[in-house]
C-alpha cells in the first residue's frame, strides 16, 4: 500500500525560553504556525516477516539516509510500539531547508507516523501517537497536527489556538548552519541558566491579539528570545531582517533558533516584492490550517 503525506514547515510567531525542566530540558513558551512550504513523504508499506526500513531522499544531499534520519527513526519506532512487522520504504522529497529553524526533520517524522498509522488501520490513538513522537523530538507532537498552537513544556504540551488572520510571510534562509544546541548554550550563558522562570516578553499580549484576530496587534507582539544571541553572530539573518523591515513588513523576526527569518505582510504583492529583493533564498508562504486527521 502507498500513502502520501505532506510535511509542513513551521514558524515561531512567538518563542520565549522561561526556565528549566527537571530533565535538564529548557522550558519554552511558543506559538507555532504551520506554513505552506512542505516536504513530501511517500510511504510504501507491506506486511513482512521482519521489519525493515529504507529511505531515499530527493532535493537535498545533506540529509542522512539511514538511522540518523528522523523519518527513518519514526518508522522504526512506530513498528516497535505497535508490534507490527512491516517493510517500509520512505521516499522523501525535501523542500524545507535543513537545520534552518523550520522543523523540517520533525515534520518529516510526524508525516511518517501519521502515514503509517493511516496505512495500518489506526492502531494508535492521536494521544499515543503524540506521546510516541515526543520521545523522538520536542517539535513532533506539534507537527503531527499543525495549524496554530501554543507549545509549552519542552514544546510537547499543546493547546490549539485560533488561526491568525490571513497573511503572507516571506521566509529567508541564509545558507549558513546554526546549531540549536549552540544557540541554547549562548542563551544559558546570557541568562544564567534561566533560574527565574520569568517571561522575557508578554505571551498574554500576543495571545489576546490572536484571540481578537487583529493582525497589526498580533504582529506587534511577535517575539523570539534567540534573536538576542543568534543575530549578532549571523550577519546575513540580521541584514535580511533590516531589508524586510524596509519593505514595510508588519513584523520581521527569526524562526526557532534560526537562521531562517520571516516577515509578515497583509498583502501578497508587498510580500512578493520583499522576497524578490532578497533573491533566491527567499520565498512567500501562507499559514495553513490544522490537520483533520491523525
Ligand atoms: P528544529 O526547528 O526542530 O530545531 P530545524 O529546522 O532547525 O529543526 P532540521 O531541518 O530538522 O532542523 O534538521 C536538524 C538536523 O536533523 C540536521 O542536522 C539534519 O541532518 C538532521 N535530520 C535528520 N532527519 C532529517 C530530515 N528528515 N530532514 C532534515 N534534517 C534531518
PDB file of C-alpha atoms and ligand atoms in Angstrom:
ATOM      1  CA  UNK A   1       0.000   0.000   0.000  1.00  0.00           C
ATOM      2  CA  UNK A   2       1.131   3.547  -0.749  1.00  0.00           C
ATOM      3  CA  UNK A   3       0.332   6.656   1.284  1.00  0.00           C
ATOM      4  CA  UNK A   4       1.489  10.220   0.760  1.00  0.00           C
ATOM      5  CA  UNK A   5       1.640  12.890   3.437  1.00  0.00           C
ATOM      6  CA  UNK A   6       2.726  16.490   3.237  1.00  0.00           C
ATOM      7  CA  UNK A   7       5.148  17.573   5.936  1.00  0.00           C
ATOM      8  CA  UNK A   8       4.700  21.294   6.516  1.00  0.00           C
ATOM      9  CA  UNK A   9       7.321  23.646   7.888  1.00  0.00           C
ATOM     10  CA  UNK A  10       6.538  25.776  10.947  1.00  0.00           C
ATOM     11  CA  UNK A  11       7.477  29.249  12.013  1.00  0.00           C
ATOM     12  CA  UNK A  12       7.541  30.502  15.592  1.00  0.00           C
ATOM     13  CA  UNK A  13       5.319  33.563  15.830  1.00  0.00           C
ATOM     14  CA  UNK A  14       6.328  33.767  19.483  1.00  0.00           C
ATOM     15  CA  UNK A  15       9.214  31.977  21.212  1.00  0.00           C
ATOM     16  CA  UNK A  16      10.436  32.506  24.736  1.00  0.00           C
ATOM     17  CA  UNK A  17      12.618  30.374  26.997  1.00  0.00           C
ATOM     18  CA  UNK A  18      11.316  30.688  30.531  1.00  0.00           C
ATOM     19  CA  UNK A  19      13.098  28.118  32.663  1.00  0.00           C
ATOM     20  CA  UNK A  20      14.483  24.621  33.035  1.00  0.00           C
ATOM     21  CA  UNK A  21      12.586  21.360  33.424  1.00  0.00           C
ATOM     22  CA  UNK A  22      13.647  18.535  35.771  1.00  0.00           C
ATOM     23  CA  UNK A  23      15.327  16.503  32.981  1.00  0.00           C
ATOM     24  CA  UNK A  24      17.522  19.499  32.058  1.00  0.00           C
ATOM     25  CA  UNK A  25      15.398  20.498  29.062  1.00  0.00           C
ATOM     26  CA  UNK A  26      14.594  24.152  28.525  1.00  0.00           C
ATOM     27  CA  UNK A  27      11.060  25.183  29.330  1.00  0.00           C
ATOM     28  CA  UNK A  28       9.653  27.147  26.417  1.00  0.00           C
ATOM     29  CA  UNK A  29       6.506  29.084  25.637  1.00  0.00           C
ATOM     30  CA  UNK A  30       5.963  29.297  21.923  1.00  0.00           C
ATOM     31  CA  UNK A  31       3.237  29.837  19.377  1.00  0.00           C
ATOM     32  CA  UNK A  32       3.961  27.748  16.331  1.00  0.00           C
ATOM     33  CA  UNK A  33       2.281  28.214  12.991  1.00  0.00           C
ATOM     34  CA  UNK A  34       2.326  25.704  10.115  1.00  0.00           C
ATOM     35  CA  UNK A  35       3.088  27.245   6.745  1.00  0.00           C
ATOM     36  CA  UNK A  36       2.584  26.144   3.167  1.00  0.00           C
ATOM     37  CA  UNK A  37       6.233  25.242   2.491  1.00  0.00           C
ATOM     38  CA  UNK A  38       6.374  21.448   2.786  1.00  0.00           C
ATOM     39  CA  UNK A  39       8.324  18.268   2.144  1.00  0.00           C
ATOM     40  CA  UNK A  40       6.546  15.335   0.522  1.00  0.00           C
ATOM     41  CA  UNK A  41       6.661  11.980   2.280  1.00  0.00           C
ATOM     42  CA  UNK A  42       5.569   8.934   0.276  1.00  0.00           C
ATOM     43  CA  UNK A  43       5.419   5.603   2.059  1.00  0.00           C
ATOM     44  CA  UNK A  44       5.307   2.110   0.644  1.00  0.00           C
ATOM     45  CA  UNK A  45       4.058  -0.216   3.400  1.00  0.00           C
ATOM     46  CA  UNK A  46       3.826  -4.015   3.240  1.00  0.00           C
ATOM     47  CA  UNK A  47       3.450  -6.718   5.860  1.00  0.00           C
ATOM     48  CA  UNK A  48       6.705  -8.671   6.256  1.00  0.00           C
ATOM     49  CA  UNK A  49       8.237 -11.460   8.331  1.00  0.00           C
ATOM     50  CA  UNK A  50      10.663  -8.951   9.805  1.00  0.00           C
ATOM     51  CA  UNK A  51      10.550  -5.136   9.986  1.00  0.00           C
ATOM     52  CA  UNK A  52      12.835  -3.315   7.583  1.00  0.00           C
ATOM     53  CA  UNK A  53      13.000   0.388   6.766  1.00  0.00           C
ATOM     54  CA  UNK A  54      14.674   2.026   3.774  1.00  0.00           C
ATOM     55  CA  UNK A  55      14.736   5.670   2.757  1.00  0.00           C
ATOM     56  CA  UNK A  56      15.515   7.615  -0.377  1.00  0.00           C
ATOM     57  CA  UNK A  57      15.721  11.366  -0.500  1.00  0.00           C
ATOM     58  CA  UNK A  58      15.401  13.833  -3.371  1.00  0.00           C
ATOM     59  CA  UNK A  59      16.095  17.539  -3.262  1.00  0.00           C
ATOM     60  CA  UNK A  60      18.834  17.622  -0.642  1.00  0.00           C
ATOM     61  CA  UNK A  61      22.203  15.912  -0.297  1.00  0.00           C
ATOM     62  CA  UNK A  62      22.926  16.869   3.296  1.00  0.00           C
ATOM     63  CA  UNK A  63      20.102  14.852   4.853  1.00  0.00           C
ATOM     64  CA  UNK A  64      21.198  11.488   6.310  1.00  0.00           C
ATOM     65  CA  UNK A  65      19.696   8.435   4.555  1.00  0.00           C
ATOM     66  CA  UNK A  66      19.862   5.861   7.350  1.00  0.00           C
ATOM     67  CA  UNK A  67      19.230   5.601  11.079  1.00  0.00           C
ATOM     68  CA  UNK A  68      20.215   9.243  11.610  1.00  0.00           C
ATOM     69  CA  UNK A  69      17.210  10.414   9.637  1.00  0.00           C
ATOM     70  CA  UNK A  70      14.265  11.337  11.862  1.00  0.00           C
ATOM     71  CA  UNK A  71      11.782   9.985   9.316  1.00  0.00           C
ATOM     72  CA  UNK A  72      13.576   6.609   9.308  1.00  0.00           C
ATOM     73  CA  UNK A  73      13.665   6.539  13.101  1.00  0.00           C
ATOM     74  CA  UNK A  74       9.962   7.373  13.271  1.00  0.00           C
ATOM     75  CA  UNK A  75       9.143   4.334  11.097  1.00  0.00           C
ATOM     76  CA  UNK A  76      11.224   2.005  13.286  1.00  0.00           C
ATOM     77  CA  UNK A  77       9.667   3.450  16.414  1.00  0.00           C
ATOM     78  CA  UNK A  78       6.127   3.014  15.063  1.00  0.00           C
ATOM     79  CA  UNK A  79       6.760  -0.683  14.278  1.00  0.00           C
ATOM     80  CA  UNK A  80       8.332  -1.282  17.683  1.00  0.00           C
ATOM     81  CA  UNK A  81       5.464   0.429  19.518  1.00  0.00           C
ATOM     82  CA  UNK A  82       2.664  -1.321  17.622  1.00  0.00           C
ATOM     83  CA  UNK A  83       4.413  -4.689  17.315  1.00  0.00           C
ATOM     84  CA  UNK A  84       3.639  -4.639  13.579  1.00  0.00           C
ATOM     85  CA  UNK A  85       6.190  -6.230  11.237  1.00  0.00           C
ATOM     86  CA  UNK A  86       6.376  -4.108   8.115  1.00  0.00           C
ATOM     87  CA  UNK A  87       8.584  -3.471   5.141  1.00  0.00           C
ATOM     88  CA  UNK A  88       8.570   0.330   4.842  1.00  0.00           C
ATOM     89  CA  UNK A  89      10.143   2.420   2.119  1.00  0.00           C
ATOM     90  CA  UNK A  90      10.166   6.190   2.656  1.00  0.00           C
ATOM     91  CA  UNK A  91      10.556   8.456  -0.390  1.00  0.00           C
ATOM     92  CA  UNK A  92      11.319  11.902   0.878  1.00  0.00           C
ATOM     93  CA  UNK A  93      11.193  14.981  -1.335  1.00  0.00           C
ATOM     94  CA  UNK A  94      12.900  17.767   0.604  1.00  0.00           C
ATOM     95  CA  UNK A  95      11.890  21.361   0.025  1.00  0.00           C
ATOM     96  CA  UNK A  96      12.250  22.660   3.596  1.00  0.00           C
ATOM     97  CA  UNK A  97      15.792  23.957   4.183  1.00  0.00           C
ATOM     98  CA  UNK A  98      17.720  21.719   6.615  1.00  0.00           C
ATOM     99  CA  UNK A  99      18.790  22.857  10.104  1.00  0.00           C
ATOM    100  CA  UNK A 100      17.015  26.129   9.478  1.00  0.00           C
ATOM    101  CA  UNK A 101      14.625  26.583  12.432  1.00  0.00           C
ATOM    102  CA  UNK A 102      11.661  25.367  10.357  1.00  0.00           C
ATOM    103  CA  UNK A 103      11.324  21.882  11.941  1.00  0.00           C
ATOM    104  CA  UNK A 104      11.842  20.089   8.637  1.00  0.00           C
ATOM    105  CA  UNK A 105      13.124  16.854  10.183  1.00  0.00           C
ATOM    106  CA  UNK A 106      10.427  16.835  12.871  1.00  0.00           C
ATOM    107  CA  UNK A 107       7.742  17.409  10.279  1.00  0.00           C
ATOM    108  CA  UNK A 108       9.036  14.518   8.143  1.00  0.00           C
ATOM    109  CA  UNK A 109       9.000  12.252  11.207  1.00  0.00           C
ATOM    110  CA  UNK A 110       5.456  13.348  12.075  1.00  0.00           C
ATOM    111  CA  UNK A 111       4.344  12.660   8.498  1.00  0.00           C
ATOM    112  CA  UNK A 112       5.783   9.120   8.713  1.00  0.00           C
ATOM    113  CA  UNK A 113       3.949   8.471  11.996  1.00  0.00           C
ATOM    114  CA  UNK A 114       0.671   9.802  10.557  1.00  0.00           C
ATOM    115  CA  UNK A 115       1.099   7.890   7.309  1.00  0.00           C
ATOM    116  CA  UNK A 116       1.975   4.566   8.939  1.00  0.00           C
ATOM    117  CA  UNK A 117      -0.907   4.879  11.390  1.00  0.00           C
ATOM    118  CA  UNK A 118      -3.274   5.556   8.496  1.00  0.00           C
ATOM    119  CA  UNK A 119      -1.885   2.714   6.367  1.00  0.00           C
ATOM    120  CA  UNK A 120      -2.246   0.153   9.158  1.00  0.00           C
ATOM    121  CA  UNK A 121      -5.822   0.900  10.298  1.00  0.00           C
ATOM    122  CA  UNK A 122      -5.069   3.451  13.073  1.00  0.00           C
ATOM    123  CA  UNK A 123      -3.613   1.174  15.757  1.00  0.00           C
ATOM    124  CA  UNK A 124      -2.523   4.236  17.777  1.00  0.00           C
ATOM    125  CA  UNK A 125      -4.786   6.983  19.105  1.00  0.00           C
ATOM    126  CA  UNK A 126      -3.882  10.634  18.482  1.00  0.00           C
ATOM    127  CA  UNK A 127      -2.638  10.877  22.087  1.00  0.00           C
ATOM    128  CA  UNK A 128      -0.476   7.751  21.787  1.00  0.00           C
ATOM    129  CA  UNK A 129       0.990   8.955  18.504  1.00  0.00           C
ATOM    130  CA  UNK A 130       1.802  12.315  20.055  1.00  0.00           C
ATOM    131  CA  UNK A 131       3.462  10.701  23.097  1.00  0.00           C
ATOM    132  CA  UNK A 132       5.467   8.427  20.791  1.00  0.00           C
ATOM    133  CA  UNK A 133       6.544  11.387  18.647  1.00  0.00           C
ATOM    134  CA  UNK A 134       7.658  13.311  21.742  1.00  0.00           C
ATOM    135  CA  UNK A 135      10.192  10.575  22.528  1.00  0.00           C
ATOM    136  CA  UNK A 136      11.871  11.362  19.200  1.00  0.00           C
ATOM    137  CA  UNK A 137      11.713  15.172  19.212  1.00  0.00           C
ATOM    138  CA  UNK A 138      10.015  18.025  21.063  1.00  0.00           C
ATOM    139  CA  UNK A 139       8.505  19.584  17.911  1.00  0.00           C
ATOM    140  CA  UNK A 140       6.994  16.329  16.616  1.00  0.00           C
ATOM    141  CA  UNK A 141       3.716  16.497  18.617  1.00  0.00           C
ATOM    142  CA  UNK A 142       3.038  19.938  17.100  1.00  0.00           C
ATOM    143  CA  UNK A 143       3.969  18.734  13.612  1.00  0.00           C
ATOM    144  CA  UNK A 144       1.524  15.808  13.897  1.00  0.00           C
ATOM    145  CA  UNK A 145      -1.468  18.139  13.988  1.00  0.00           C
ATOM    146  CA  UNK A 146      -0.085  21.540  12.956  1.00  0.00           C
ATOM    147  CA  UNK A 147      -2.093  24.726  12.470  1.00  0.00           C
ATOM    148  CA  UNK A 148      -1.707  27.342  15.212  1.00  0.00           C
ATOM    149  CA  UNK A 149      -0.817  26.042  18.679  1.00  0.00           C
ATOM    150  CA  UNK A 150       0.627  27.195  21.974  1.00  0.00           C
ATOM    151  CA  UNK A 151       3.566  24.890  22.744  1.00  0.00           C
ATOM    152  CA  UNK A 152       4.832  24.675  26.319  1.00  0.00           C
ATOM    153  CA  UNK A 153       6.943  22.328  28.425  1.00  0.00           C
ATOM    154  CA  UNK A 154       9.796  21.436  26.080  1.00  0.00           C
ATOM    155  CA  UNK A 155       7.386  22.058  23.195  1.00  0.00           C
ATOM    156  CA  UNK A 156       5.221  18.952  23.520  1.00  0.00           C
ATOM    157  CA  UNK A 157       2.442  20.363  25.746  1.00  0.00           C
ATOM    158  CA  UNK A 158      -0.012  21.752  23.229  1.00  0.00           C
ATOM    159  CA  UNK A 159      -3.079  23.968  23.208  1.00  0.00           C
ATOM    160  CA  UNK A 160      -4.961  24.673  19.990  1.00  0.00           C
ATOM    161  CA  UNK A 161      -5.326  28.402  19.262  1.00  0.00           C
ATOM    162  CA  UNK A 162      -7.494  30.337  16.833  1.00  0.00           C
ATOM    163  CA  UNK A 163      -5.931  30.717  13.389  1.00  0.00           C
ATOM    164  CA  UNK A 164      -4.447  34.166  12.757  1.00  0.00           C
ATOM    165  CA  UNK A 165      -5.992  36.476  10.168  1.00  0.00           C
ATOM    166  CA  UNK A 166      -4.807  35.742   6.615  1.00  0.00           C
ATOM    167  CA  UNK A 167      -1.240  36.892   5.950  1.00  0.00           C
ATOM    168  CA  UNK A 168       1.651  36.369   3.574  1.00  0.00           C
ATOM    169  CA  UNK A 169       5.054  35.620   5.039  1.00  0.00           C
ATOM    170  CA  UNK A 170       8.426  35.935   3.380  1.00  0.00           C
ATOM    171  CA  UNK A 171      10.878  33.263   4.547  1.00  0.00           C
ATOM    172  CA  UNK A 172      14.575  33.810   4.036  1.00  0.00           C
ATOM    173  CA  UNK A 173      17.092  31.147   4.998  1.00  0.00           C
ATOM    174  CA  UNK A 174      20.702  32.328   4.788  1.00  0.00           C
ATOM    175  CA  UNK A 175      22.968  29.487   3.624  1.00  0.00           C
ATOM    176  CA  UNK A 176      24.739  29.213   6.977  1.00  0.00           C
ATOM    177  CA  UNK A 177      24.099  26.490   9.545  1.00  0.00           C
ATOM    178  CA  UNK A 178      23.055  27.402  13.094  1.00  0.00           C
ATOM    179  CA  UNK A 179      23.321  24.697  15.752  1.00  0.00           C
ATOM    180  CA  UNK A 180      20.261  24.645  18.024  1.00  0.00           C
ATOM    181  CA  UNK A 181      22.427  23.282  20.872  1.00  0.00           C
ATOM    182  CA  UNK A 182      24.902  26.159  20.490  1.00  0.00           C
ATOM    183  CA  UNK A 183      22.037  28.674  20.389  1.00  0.00           C
ATOM    184  CA  UNK A 184      20.653  27.306  23.678  1.00  0.00           C
ATOM    185  CA  UNK A 185      24.146  27.329  25.205  1.00  0.00           C
ATOM    186  CA  UNK A 186      24.547  31.020  24.299  1.00  0.00           C
ATOM    187  CA  UNK A 187      21.175  31.822  25.880  1.00  0.00           C
ATOM    188  CA  UNK A 188      22.103  29.867  29.023  1.00  0.00           C
ATOM    189  CA  UNK A 189      25.240  31.970  29.326  1.00  0.00           C
ATOM    190  CA  UNK A 190      23.327  35.207  28.815  1.00  0.00           C
ATOM    191  CA  UNK A 191      20.522  34.305  31.256  1.00  0.00           C
ATOM    192  CA  UNK A 192      22.452  32.316  33.872  1.00  0.00           C
ATOM    193  CA  UNK A 193      20.656  29.047  33.050  1.00  0.00           C
ATOM    194  CA  UNK A 194      17.143  30.544  33.399  1.00  0.00           C
ATOM    195  CA  UNK A 195      16.634  30.131  37.150  1.00  0.00           C
ATOM    196  CA  UNK A 196      13.801  32.666  37.427  1.00  0.00           C
ATOM    197  CA  UNK A 197      11.002  31.139  35.357  1.00  0.00           C
ATOM    198  CA  UNK A 198      10.096  34.631  34.137  1.00  0.00           C
ATOM    199  CA  UNK A 199       8.895  35.655  30.712  1.00  0.00           C
ATOM    200  CA  UNK A 200      11.027  37.974  28.583  1.00  0.00           C
ATOM    201  CA  UNK A 201       8.044  39.337  26.634  1.00  0.00           C
ATOM    202  CA  UNK A 202       4.285  39.211  27.047  1.00  0.00           C
ATOM    203  CA  UNK A 203       2.683  35.992  25.832  1.00  0.00           C
ATOM    204  CA  UNK A 204      -0.630  37.294  27.221  1.00  0.00           C
ATOM    205  CA  UNK A 205      -0.475  40.315  24.911  1.00  0.00           C
ATOM    206  CA  UNK A 206       0.313  38.060  21.947  1.00  0.00           C
ATOM    207  CA  UNK A 207      -2.444  35.577  22.778  1.00  0.00           C
ATOM    208  CA  UNK A 208      -5.083  38.213  23.332  1.00  0.00           C
ATOM    209  CA  UNK A 209      -4.198  39.873  19.993  1.00  0.00           C
ATOM    210  CA  UNK A 210      -4.540  36.462  18.360  1.00  0.00           C
ATOM    211  CA  UNK A 211      -7.872  35.930  20.101  1.00  0.00           C
ATOM    212  CA  UNK A 212      -9.134  39.294  18.806  1.00  0.00           C
ATOM    213  CA  UNK A 213      -7.984  38.435  15.288  1.00  0.00           C
ATOM    214  CA  UNK A 214      -6.076  41.718  14.923  1.00  0.00           C
ATOM    215  CA  UNK A 215      -3.119  41.245  12.599  1.00  0.00           C
ATOM    216  CA  UNK A 216      -1.399  44.538  13.434  1.00  0.00           C
ATOM    217  CA  UNK A 217      -1.592  43.979  17.184  1.00  0.00           C
ATOM    218  CA  UNK A 218      -0.577  40.326  16.792  1.00  0.00           C
ATOM    219  CA  UNK A 219       2.478  41.214  14.728  1.00  0.00           C
ATOM    220  CA  UNK A 220       3.330  43.944  17.232  1.00  0.00           C
ATOM    221  CA  UNK A 221       3.683  41.233  19.887  1.00  0.00           C
ATOM    222  CA  UNK A 222       5.665  38.589  17.945  1.00  0.00           C
ATOM    223  CA  UNK A 223       8.878  37.701  19.796  1.00  0.00           C
ATOM    224  CA  UNK A 224      11.896  35.407  19.673  1.00  0.00           C
ATOM    225  CA  UNK A 225      14.425  35.336  22.521  1.00  0.00           C
ATOM    226  CA  UNK A 226      17.012  33.553  20.331  1.00  0.00           C
ATOM    227  CA  UNK A 227      17.436  36.735  18.264  1.00  0.00           C
ATOM    228  CA  UNK A 228      19.483  38.222  21.104  1.00  0.00           C
ATOM    229  CA  UNK A 229      22.280  35.691  20.811  1.00  0.00           C
ATOM    230  CA  UNK A 230      21.975  34.392  17.232  1.00  0.00           C
ATOM    231  CA  UNK A 231      21.658  37.648  15.246  1.00  0.00           C
ATOM    232  CA  UNK A 232      24.961  39.098  16.471  1.00  0.00           C
ATOM    233  CA  UNK A 233      26.778  36.040  15.046  1.00  0.00           C
ATOM    234  CA  UNK A 234      24.608  35.596  11.941  1.00  0.00           C
ATOM    235  CA  UNK A 235      25.100  38.770   9.928  1.00  0.00           C
ATOM    236  CA  UNK A 236      23.076  37.554   6.922  1.00  0.00           C
ATOM    237  CA  UNK A 237      19.971  36.949   9.034  1.00  0.00           C
ATOM    238  CA  UNK A 238      20.316  40.341  10.743  1.00  0.00           C
ATOM    239  CA  UNK A 239      20.736  42.117   7.404  1.00  0.00           C
ATOM    240  CA  UNK A 240      17.745  40.295   5.910  1.00  0.00           C
ATOM    241  CA  UNK A 241      15.577  41.472   8.820  1.00  0.00           C
ATOM    242  CA  UNK A 242      16.566  45.062   8.059  1.00  0.00           C
ATOM    243  CA  UNK A 243      15.722  44.639   4.366  1.00  0.00           C
ATOM    244  CA  UNK A 244      12.344  43.096   5.196  1.00  0.00           C
ATOM    245  CA  UNK A 245      11.502  45.917   7.615  1.00  0.00           C
ATOM    246  CA  UNK A 246      12.479  48.400   4.909  1.00  0.00           C
ATOM    247  CA  UNK A 247       9.882  46.806   2.625  1.00  0.00           C
ATOM    248  CA  UNK A 248       7.130  47.580   5.130  1.00  0.00           C
ATOM    249  CA  UNK A 249       6.759  44.235   6.925  1.00  0.00           C
ATOM    250  CA  UNK A 250       4.275  44.285   9.823  1.00  0.00           C
ATOM    251  CA  UNK A 251       6.920  42.335  11.714  1.00  0.00           C
ATOM    252  CA  UNK A 252      10.208  40.657  10.834  1.00  0.00           C
ATOM    253  CA  UNK A 253      11.590  38.012  13.208  1.00  0.00           C
ATOM    254  CA  UNK A 254      13.728  34.900  13.382  1.00  0.00           C
ATOM    255  CA  UNK A 255      12.128  31.431  13.418  1.00  0.00           C
ATOM    256  CA  UNK A 256      13.271  28.928  16.055  1.00  0.00           C
ATOM    257  CA  UNK A 257      16.998  29.171  16.665  1.00  0.00           C
ATOM    258  CA  UNK A 258      17.481  30.430  13.110  1.00  0.00           C
ATOM    259  CA  UNK A 259      18.989  31.139  10.757  1.00  0.00           C
ATOM    260  CA  UNK A 260      15.634  31.474   8.917  1.00  0.00           C
ATOM    261  CA  UNK A 261      13.949  34.830   9.311  1.00  0.00           C
ATOM    262  CA  UNK A 262      10.382  35.616   8.335  1.00  0.00           C
ATOM    263  CA  UNK A 263       8.419  38.785   7.699  1.00  0.00           C
ATOM    264  CA  UNK A 264       4.656  39.163   7.754  1.00  0.00           C
ATOM    265  CA  UNK A 265       2.725  41.233   5.221  1.00  0.00           C
ATOM    266  CA  UNK A 266      -1.028  41.626   4.863  1.00  0.00           C
ATOM    267  CA  UNK A 267      -0.812  41.698   1.058  1.00  0.00           C
ATOM    268  CA  UNK A 268       0.593  39.154  -1.398  1.00  0.00           C
ATOM    269  CA  UNK A 269       2.197  41.751  -3.689  1.00  0.00           C
ATOM    270  CA  UNK A 270       4.104  43.525  -0.935  1.00  0.00           C
ATOM    271  CA  UNK A 271       5.398  40.134   0.241  1.00  0.00           C
ATOM    272  CA  UNK A 272       6.447  39.136  -3.283  1.00  0.00           C
ATOM    273  CA  UNK A 273       8.284  42.451  -3.744  1.00  0.00           C
ATOM    274  CA  UNK A 274      10.223  41.955  -0.486  1.00  0.00           C
ATOM    275  CA  UNK A 275      11.039  38.342  -1.411  1.00  0.00           C
ATOM    276  CA  UNK A 276      12.415  39.465  -4.788  1.00  0.00           C
ATOM    277  CA  UNK A 277      14.687  41.948  -3.036  1.00  0.00           C
ATOM    278  CA  UNK A 278      16.282  39.099  -1.051  1.00  0.00           C
ATOM    279  CA  UNK A 279      16.908  36.854  -4.064  1.00  0.00           C
ATOM    280  CA  UNK A 280      16.801  33.102  -4.488  1.00  0.00           C
ATOM    281  CA  UNK A 281      16.873  32.087  -0.812  1.00  0.00           C
ATOM    282  CA  UNK A 282      13.569  33.884  -0.145  1.00  0.00           C
ATOM    283  CA  UNK A 283      10.028  32.584  -0.732  1.00  0.00           C
ATOM    284  CA  UNK A 284       6.467  33.612   0.075  1.00  0.00           C
ATOM    285  CA  UNK A 285       4.371  31.242   2.192  1.00  0.00           C
ATOM    286  CA  UNK A 286       0.924  31.334   3.791  1.00  0.00           C
ATOM    287  CA  UNK A 287      -0.320  29.907   7.092  1.00  0.00           C
ATOM    288  CA  UNK A 288      -2.031  26.517   6.848  1.00  0.00           C
ATOM    289  CA  UNK A 289      -4.928  25.135   8.883  1.00  0.00           C
ATOM    290  CA  UNK A 290      -4.774  22.213  11.307  1.00  0.00           C
ATOM    291  CA  UNK A 291      -4.973  18.665  10.060  1.00  0.00           C
ATOM    292  CA  UNK A 292      -8.317  16.978  10.402  1.00  0.00           C
ATOM    293  CA  UNK A 293      -6.921  13.509  10.957  1.00  0.00           C
ATOM    294  CA  UNK A 294      -4.013  11.798  12.624  1.00  0.00           C
TER     295      UNK A 294
HETATM  296  P1  LIG B   1      14.033  22.497  14.705  1.00  0.00           P
HETATM  297  O1  LIG B   1      13.378  23.768  14.257  1.00  0.00           O
HETATM  298  O2  LIG B   1      13.055  21.418  15.127  1.00  0.00           O
HETATM  299  O3  LIG B   1      15.173  22.668  15.630  1.00  0.00           O
HETATM  300  P2  LIG B   1      15.473  22.517  12.280  1.00  0.00           P
HETATM  301  O4  LIG B   1      14.522  23.010  11.227  1.00  0.00           O
HETATM  302  O5  LIG B   1      16.374  23.539  12.851  1.00  0.00           O
HETATM  303  O6  LIG B   1      14.646  21.825  13.407  1.00  0.00           O
HETATM  304  P3  LIG B   1      16.047  20.133  10.768  1.00  0.00           P
HETATM  305  O7  LIG B   1      15.867  20.529   9.346  1.00  0.00           O
HETATM  306  O8  LIG B   1      15.011  19.292  11.375  1.00  0.00           O
HETATM  307  O9  LIG B   1      16.348  21.396  11.691  1.00  0.00           O
HETATM  308  O10 LIG B   1      17.497  19.416  10.859  1.00  0.00           O
HETATM  309  C1  LIG B   1      18.209  19.299  12.075  1.00  0.00           C
HETATM  310  C2  LIG B   1      19.190  18.152  11.950  1.00  0.00           C
HETATM  311  O11 LIG B   1      18.464  16.933  11.794  1.00  0.00           O
HETATM  312  C3  LIG B   1      20.117  18.263  10.758  1.00  0.00           C
HETATM  313  O12 LIG B   1      21.431  18.208  11.245  1.00  0.00           O
HETATM  314  C4  LIG B   1      19.819  17.058   9.881  1.00  0.00           C
HETATM  315  O13 LIG B   1      20.972  16.437   9.384  1.00  0.00           O
HETATM  316  C5  LIG B   1      19.060  16.104  10.810  1.00  0.00           C
HETATM  317  N1  LIG B   1      17.951  15.384  10.128  1.00  0.00           N
HETATM  318  C6  LIG B   1      17.538  14.165  10.437  1.00  0.00           C
HETATM  319  N2  LIG B   1      16.490  13.815   9.688  1.00  0.00           N
HETATM  320  C7  LIG B   1      16.186  14.841   8.904  1.00  0.00           C
HETATM  321  C8  LIG B   1      15.186  15.072   7.921  1.00  0.00           C
HETATM  322  N3  LIG B   1      14.263  14.153   7.591  1.00  0.00           N
HETATM  323  N4  LIG B   1      15.161  16.278   7.314  1.00  0.00           N
HETATM  324  C9  LIG B   1      16.067  17.227   7.665  1.00  0.00           C
HETATM  325  N5  LIG B   1      17.042  17.035   8.569  1.00  0.00           N
HETATM  326  C10 LIG B   1      17.118  15.869   9.200  1.00  0.00           C
END
